[in-house]
Short mmCIF file of C-alpha atoms and ligand atoms in Angstrom, two decimals:
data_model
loop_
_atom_site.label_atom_id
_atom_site.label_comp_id
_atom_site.label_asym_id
_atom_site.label_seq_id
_atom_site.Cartn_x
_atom_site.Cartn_y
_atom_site.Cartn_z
CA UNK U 1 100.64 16.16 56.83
CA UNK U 2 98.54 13.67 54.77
CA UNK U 3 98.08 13.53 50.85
CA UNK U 4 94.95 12.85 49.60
CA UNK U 5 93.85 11.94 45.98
CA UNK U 6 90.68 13.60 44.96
CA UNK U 7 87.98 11.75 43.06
CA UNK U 8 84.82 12.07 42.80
CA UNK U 9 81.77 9.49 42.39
CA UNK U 10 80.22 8.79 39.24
CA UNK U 11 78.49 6.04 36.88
CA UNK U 12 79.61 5.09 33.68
CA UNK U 13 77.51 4.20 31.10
CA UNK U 14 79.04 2.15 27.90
CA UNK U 15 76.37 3.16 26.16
CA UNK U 16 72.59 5.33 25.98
CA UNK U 17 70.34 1.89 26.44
CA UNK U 18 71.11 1.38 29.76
CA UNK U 19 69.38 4.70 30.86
CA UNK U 20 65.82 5.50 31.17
CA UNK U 21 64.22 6.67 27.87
CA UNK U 22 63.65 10.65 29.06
CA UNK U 23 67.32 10.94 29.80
CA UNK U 24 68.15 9.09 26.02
CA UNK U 25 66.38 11.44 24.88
CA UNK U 26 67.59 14.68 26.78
CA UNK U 27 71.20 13.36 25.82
CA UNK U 28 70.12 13.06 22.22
CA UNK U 29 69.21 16.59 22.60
CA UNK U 30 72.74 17.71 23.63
CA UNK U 31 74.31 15.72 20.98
CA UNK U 32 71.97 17.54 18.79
CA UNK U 33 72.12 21.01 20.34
CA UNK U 34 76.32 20.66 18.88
CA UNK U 35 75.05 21.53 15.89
CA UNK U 36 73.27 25.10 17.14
CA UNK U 37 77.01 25.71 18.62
CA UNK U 38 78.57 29.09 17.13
CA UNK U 39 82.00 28.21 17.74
CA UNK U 40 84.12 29.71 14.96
CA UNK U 41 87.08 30.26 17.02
CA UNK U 42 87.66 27.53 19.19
CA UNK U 43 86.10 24.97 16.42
CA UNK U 44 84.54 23.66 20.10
CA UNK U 45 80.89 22.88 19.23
CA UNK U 46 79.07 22.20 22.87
CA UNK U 47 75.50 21.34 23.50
CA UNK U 48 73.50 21.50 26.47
CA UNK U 49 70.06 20.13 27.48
CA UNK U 50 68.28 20.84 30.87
CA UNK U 51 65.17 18.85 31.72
CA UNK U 52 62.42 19.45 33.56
CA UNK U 53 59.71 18.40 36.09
CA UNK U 54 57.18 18.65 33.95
CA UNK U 55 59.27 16.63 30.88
CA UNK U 56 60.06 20.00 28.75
CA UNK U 57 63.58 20.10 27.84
CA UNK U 58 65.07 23.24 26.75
CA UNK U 59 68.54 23.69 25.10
CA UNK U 60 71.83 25.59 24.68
CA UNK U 61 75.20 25.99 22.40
CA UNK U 62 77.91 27.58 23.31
CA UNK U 63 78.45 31.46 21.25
CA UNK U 64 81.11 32.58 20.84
CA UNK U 65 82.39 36.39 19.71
CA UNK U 66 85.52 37.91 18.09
CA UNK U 67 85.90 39.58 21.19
CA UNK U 68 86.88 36.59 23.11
CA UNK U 69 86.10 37.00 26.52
CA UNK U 70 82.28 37.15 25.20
CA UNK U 71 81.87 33.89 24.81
CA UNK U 72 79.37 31.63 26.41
CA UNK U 73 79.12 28.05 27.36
CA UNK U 74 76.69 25.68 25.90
CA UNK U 75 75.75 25.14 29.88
CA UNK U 76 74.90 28.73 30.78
CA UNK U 77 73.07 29.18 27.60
CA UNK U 78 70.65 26.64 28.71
CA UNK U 79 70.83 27.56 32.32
CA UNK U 80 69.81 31.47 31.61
CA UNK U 81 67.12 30.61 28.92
CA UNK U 82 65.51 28.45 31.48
CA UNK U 83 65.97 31.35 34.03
CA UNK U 84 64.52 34.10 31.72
CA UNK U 85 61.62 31.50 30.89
CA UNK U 86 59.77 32.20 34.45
CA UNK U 87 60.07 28.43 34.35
CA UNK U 88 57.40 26.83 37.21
CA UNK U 89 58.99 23.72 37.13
CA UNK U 90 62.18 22.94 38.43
CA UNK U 91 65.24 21.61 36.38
CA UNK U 92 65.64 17.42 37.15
CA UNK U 93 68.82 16.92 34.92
CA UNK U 94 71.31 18.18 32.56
CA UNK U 95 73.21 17.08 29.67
CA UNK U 96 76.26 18.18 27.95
CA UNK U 97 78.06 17.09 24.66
CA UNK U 98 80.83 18.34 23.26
CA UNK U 99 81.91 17.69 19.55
CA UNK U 100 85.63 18.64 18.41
CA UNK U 101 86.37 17.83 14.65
CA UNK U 102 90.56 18.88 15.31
CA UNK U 103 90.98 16.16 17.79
CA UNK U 104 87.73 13.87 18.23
CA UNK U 105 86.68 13.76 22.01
CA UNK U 106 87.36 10.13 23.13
CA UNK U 107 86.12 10.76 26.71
CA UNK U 108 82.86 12.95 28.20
CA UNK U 109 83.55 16.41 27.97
CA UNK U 110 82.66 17.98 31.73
CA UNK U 111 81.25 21.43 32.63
CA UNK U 112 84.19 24.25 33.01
CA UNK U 113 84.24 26.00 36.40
CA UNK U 114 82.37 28.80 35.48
CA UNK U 115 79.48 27.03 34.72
CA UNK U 116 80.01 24.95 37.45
CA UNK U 117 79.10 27.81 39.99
CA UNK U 118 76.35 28.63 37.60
CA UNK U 119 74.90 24.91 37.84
CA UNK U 120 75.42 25.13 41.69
CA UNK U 121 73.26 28.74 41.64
CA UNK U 122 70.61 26.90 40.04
CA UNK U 123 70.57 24.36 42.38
CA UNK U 124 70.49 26.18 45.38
CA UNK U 125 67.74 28.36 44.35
CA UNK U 126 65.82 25.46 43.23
CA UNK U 127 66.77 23.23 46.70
CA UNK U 128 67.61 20.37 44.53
CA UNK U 129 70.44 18.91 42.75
CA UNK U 130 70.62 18.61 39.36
CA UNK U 131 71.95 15.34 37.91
CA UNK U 132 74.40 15.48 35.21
CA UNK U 133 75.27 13.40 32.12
CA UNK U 134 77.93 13.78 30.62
CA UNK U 135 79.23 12.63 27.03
CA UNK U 136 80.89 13.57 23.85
CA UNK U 137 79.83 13.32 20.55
CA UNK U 138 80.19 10.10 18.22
CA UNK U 139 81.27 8.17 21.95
CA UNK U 140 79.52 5.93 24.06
CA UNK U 141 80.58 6.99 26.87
CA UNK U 142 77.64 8.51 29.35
CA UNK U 143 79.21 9.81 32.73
CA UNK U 144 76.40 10.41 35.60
CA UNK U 145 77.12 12.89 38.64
CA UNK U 146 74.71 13.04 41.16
CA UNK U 147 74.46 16.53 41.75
CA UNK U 148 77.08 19.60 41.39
CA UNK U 149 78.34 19.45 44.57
CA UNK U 150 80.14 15.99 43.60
CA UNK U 151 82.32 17.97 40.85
CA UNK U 152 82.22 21.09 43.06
CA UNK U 153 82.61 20.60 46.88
CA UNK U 154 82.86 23.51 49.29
CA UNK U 155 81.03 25.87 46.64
CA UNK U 156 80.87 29.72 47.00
CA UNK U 157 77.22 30.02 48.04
CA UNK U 158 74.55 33.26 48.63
CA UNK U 159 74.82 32.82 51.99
CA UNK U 160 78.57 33.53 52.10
CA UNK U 161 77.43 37.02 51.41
CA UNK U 162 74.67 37.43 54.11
N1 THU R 201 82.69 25.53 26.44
C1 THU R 201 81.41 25.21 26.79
O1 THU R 201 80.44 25.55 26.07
N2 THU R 201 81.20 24.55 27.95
C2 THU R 201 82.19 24.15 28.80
O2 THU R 201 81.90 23.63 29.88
C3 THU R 201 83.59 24.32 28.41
C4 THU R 201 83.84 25.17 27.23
C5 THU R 201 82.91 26.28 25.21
C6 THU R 201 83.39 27.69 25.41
C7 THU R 201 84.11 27.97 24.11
O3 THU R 201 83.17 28.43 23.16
C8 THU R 201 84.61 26.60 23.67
O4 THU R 201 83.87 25.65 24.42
C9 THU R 201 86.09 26.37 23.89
O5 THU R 201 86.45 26.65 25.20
#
């Protein structure tokens, strides 16, 4: 029997400068895409912003409902308006920010499970990852993951069911 810590690889940024200018401005987007959030019961305002090959960047906030289990994350938002676009281009990154007025964020709010699986769907059908960034509101922190499969190994895939 062995133990094993799990990690997985990232970059951290200190800071937007350091990254090149279309991904300061798709994480700008997210920051901004907070403030679309309809979060009245969680007080959780997330933003999303997926970018494409062709430069378009399109956006989600998480909804929520008083029937709780209807809510949405910011993530899937994004990921199904893109879907439902008939997009022709595929989707070269994604950014998520996450702004919490209770208890400020102080680190980079990652993607829950769910959407996860949903970002690894994507992938798949597109045959190529999709680089995250991850941040928080009002921090400077910028995490980049090189594809889902970093944050999700061993994924349920389509071809389980085949
Ligand atoms: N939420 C997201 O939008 N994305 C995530 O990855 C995690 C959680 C939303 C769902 C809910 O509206 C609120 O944050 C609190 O969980």
């Amino acid at each position: 029997m062995t133990k094993n810590k799990l990690g997985y690889d990232h970059t951290s940024y200190k800071g937007i400068h350091k990254l090149p200018l279309p991904i300061q401005k798709l994480v700008k987007r997210a920051n901004k895409q907070t403030k679309h959030s309809y979060a009245p019961y969680s007080n959780f305002y997330v933003g999303a912003a997926l970018l494409l090959s062709n430069g378009k960047i399109i956006g989600g906030s998480n909804q929520e409902n008083a029937s709780y289990p209807l809510c949405i994350c910011a993530e899937r938002v994004a990921l199904y308006t893109y879907g439902a676009s008939a997009a022709k281009h595929y989707i070269k990154a994604m950014a998520i920010s996450a702004d919490y007025p209770t208890k400020p964020l102080t680190v980079p709010c990652m993607p829950c499970g769910a959407c996860r699986q949903v970002i690894e769907e994507y992938e798949t059908r597109q045959q190529r990852p999709i680089n995250l960034y991850v941040t928080a509101l009002n921090i400077p922190n910028i995490i980049k993951i090189k594809g889902i499969g970093t944050i999700l190994p061993s994924a349920f895939q389509q071809d389980h069911l085949l």
